[in-house]
Amino acid sequence: AARRRRWRSWSAPQPPSRCRRTSSHEGLYTRLTMVQKWKWKKAPAGWEPIQEKLEEFERELREAVAEPHEGKRKTESVWPVHKIHYEKNRFIYDSYYKDKTISKELYERLLR
């Protein structure tokens, strides 16, 4: 007796060129740093005092992402990224609410 195949709602896998649409657009969507974003827009008042610290966080973040992850679990390789992201957000929060060194306009712009 011949075996009946079950009907499936999904089709067979497509060749790689159809499955991976991002391959042709890899260079298009790159993440801009805050400094690059604000080159064509005027930065809000109070940006200068915290600019260096935020650029330092972005440098650290790039280094953490580029760090080799061989021999680590998947979650372990992301821990440094989460740590730096948390520190950056905590710095922005403290600058507005505790130290009062940045304006509300700048705070809201940094949150975007």
Short mmCIF file of C-alpha atoms in Angstrom, two decimals:
data_model
loop_
_atom_site.label_atom_id
_atom_site.label_comp_id
_atom_site.label_asym_id
_atom_site.label_seq_id
_atom_site.Cartn_x
_atom_site.Cartn_y
_atom_site.Cartn_z
CA ALA A 1 0.00 0.00 0.00
CA ALA A 2 1.29 3.42 -0.90
CA ARG A 3 1.75 5.93 1.89
CA ARG A 4 -0.26 9.08 1.64
CA ARG A 5 1.58 12.33 2.09
CA ARG A 6 0.04 14.83 4.40
CA TRP A 7 -0.92 18.10 2.83
CA ARG A 8 1.11 20.99 4.23
CA SER A 9 0.19 24.64 4.08
CA TRP A 10 3.75 25.73 3.42
CA SER A 11 5.64 25.23 0.21
CA ALA A 12 9.02 23.65 -0.27
CA PRO A 13 12.09 25.76 0.62
CA GLN A 14 13.05 28.26 -2.01
CA PRO A 15 16.56 28.66 -3.38
CA PRO A 16 18.81 30.89 -1.23
CA SER A 17 18.48 33.88 -3.54
CA ARG A 18 14.74 34.07 -2.83
CA CYS A 19 14.90 33.24 0.87
CA ARG A 20 17.50 35.85 1.78
CA ARG A 21 16.31 39.16 0.48
CA THR A 22 18.71 41.13 2.66
CA SER A 23 21.72 39.89 0.69
CA SER A 24 21.28 42.55 -1.98
CA HIS A 25 20.62 45.31 0.57
CA GLU A 26 23.37 44.63 3.12
CA GLY A 27 25.12 47.98 2.74
CA LEU A 28 21.95 50.07 2.60
CA TYR A 29 20.76 50.02 6.19
CA THR A 30 23.54 50.99 8.55
CA ARG A 31 23.04 52.34 12.03
CA LEU A 32 24.14 55.95 12.39
CA THR A 33 25.69 57.23 15.57
CA MET A 34 24.13 60.20 17.33
CA VAL A 35 26.90 62.46 16.09
CA GLN A 36 26.35 61.40 12.48
CA LYS A 37 22.60 61.91 12.82
CA TRP A 38 23.05 65.42 14.12
CA LYS A 39 25.53 66.53 11.47
CA TRP A 40 22.67 67.61 9.24
CA LYS A 41 20.40 68.64 12.10
CA LYS A 42 21.22 71.19 14.75
CA ALA A 43 21.97 69.54 18.07
CA PRO A 44 19.90 70.81 21.01
CA ALA A 45 21.43 73.13 23.57
CA GLY A 46 23.47 71.32 26.21
CA TRP A 47 24.78 68.64 23.86
CA GLU A 48 28.45 69.63 24.17
CA PRO A 49 29.01 68.65 27.83
CA ILE A 50 27.81 65.07 27.35
CA GLN A 51 28.93 64.55 23.75
CA GLU A 52 32.32 63.02 24.64
CA LYS A 53 30.83 60.56 27.13
CA LEU A 54 28.14 59.38 24.67
CA GLU A 55 30.74 58.96 21.91
CA GLU A 56 32.81 56.88 24.34
CA PHE A 57 29.79 54.64 25.02
CA GLU A 58 29.27 54.19 21.27
CA ARG A 59 32.95 53.30 20.79
CA GLU A 60 32.74 50.72 23.58
CA LEU A 61 29.55 49.33 22.06
CA ARG A 62 31.19 48.91 18.65
CA GLU A 63 34.15 47.14 20.26
CA ALA A 64 31.84 44.82 22.23
CA VAL A 65 29.92 43.88 19.08
CA ALA A 66 33.13 43.24 17.13
CA GLU A 67 34.65 41.14 19.92
CA PRO A 68 35.10 37.46 18.97
CA HIS A 69 32.51 35.14 20.50
CA GLU A 70 33.99 31.72 19.83
CA GLY A 71 33.77 29.43 22.84
CA LYS A 72 31.01 31.47 24.49
CA ARG A 73 27.35 30.66 24.77
CA LYS A 74 25.03 32.76 22.64
CA THR A 75 23.79 34.73 25.64
CA GLU A 76 27.28 35.27 27.04
CA SER A 77 28.41 36.99 23.87
CA VAL A 78 25.64 39.61 24.25
CA TRP A 79 26.24 40.43 27.92
CA PRO A 80 28.85 43.16 27.31
CA VAL A 81 26.49 44.85 24.83
CA HIS A 82 23.64 44.87 27.37
CA LYS A 83 25.96 46.19 30.08
CA ILE A 84 27.17 49.12 27.97
CA HIS A 85 23.64 49.89 26.76
CA TYR A 86 22.41 49.96 30.37
CA GLU A 87 25.28 52.22 31.48
CA LYS A 88 24.59 54.64 28.61
CA ASN A 89 20.87 54.83 29.40
CA ARG A 90 21.60 55.23 33.09
CA PHE A 91 24.03 58.08 32.32
CA ILE A 92 21.35 59.88 30.27
CA TYR A 93 18.73 59.34 33.00
CA ASP A 94 21.03 60.57 35.77
CA SER A 95 22.07 63.59 33.72
CA TYR A 96 18.46 64.71 33.42
CA TYR A 97 16.80 63.67 36.67
CA LYS A 98 19.59 63.68 39.25
CA ASP A 99 22.32 66.03 38.03
CA LYS A 100 20.01 68.34 36.02
CA THR A 101 22.81 68.93 33.49
CA ILE A 102 20.70 68.44 30.33
CA SER A 103 17.46 70.02 29.20
CA LYS A 104 14.17 68.20 28.71
CA GLU A 105 14.41 68.77 24.95
CA LEU A 106 17.82 67.07 24.80
CA TYR A 107 16.65 64.25 27.08
CA GLU A 108 13.67 63.50 24.84
CA ARG A 109 15.88 63.68 21.75
CA LEU A 110 18.33 61.20 23.27
CA LEU A 111 15.50 58.80 24.06
CA ARG A 112 14.47 58.58 20.40
#
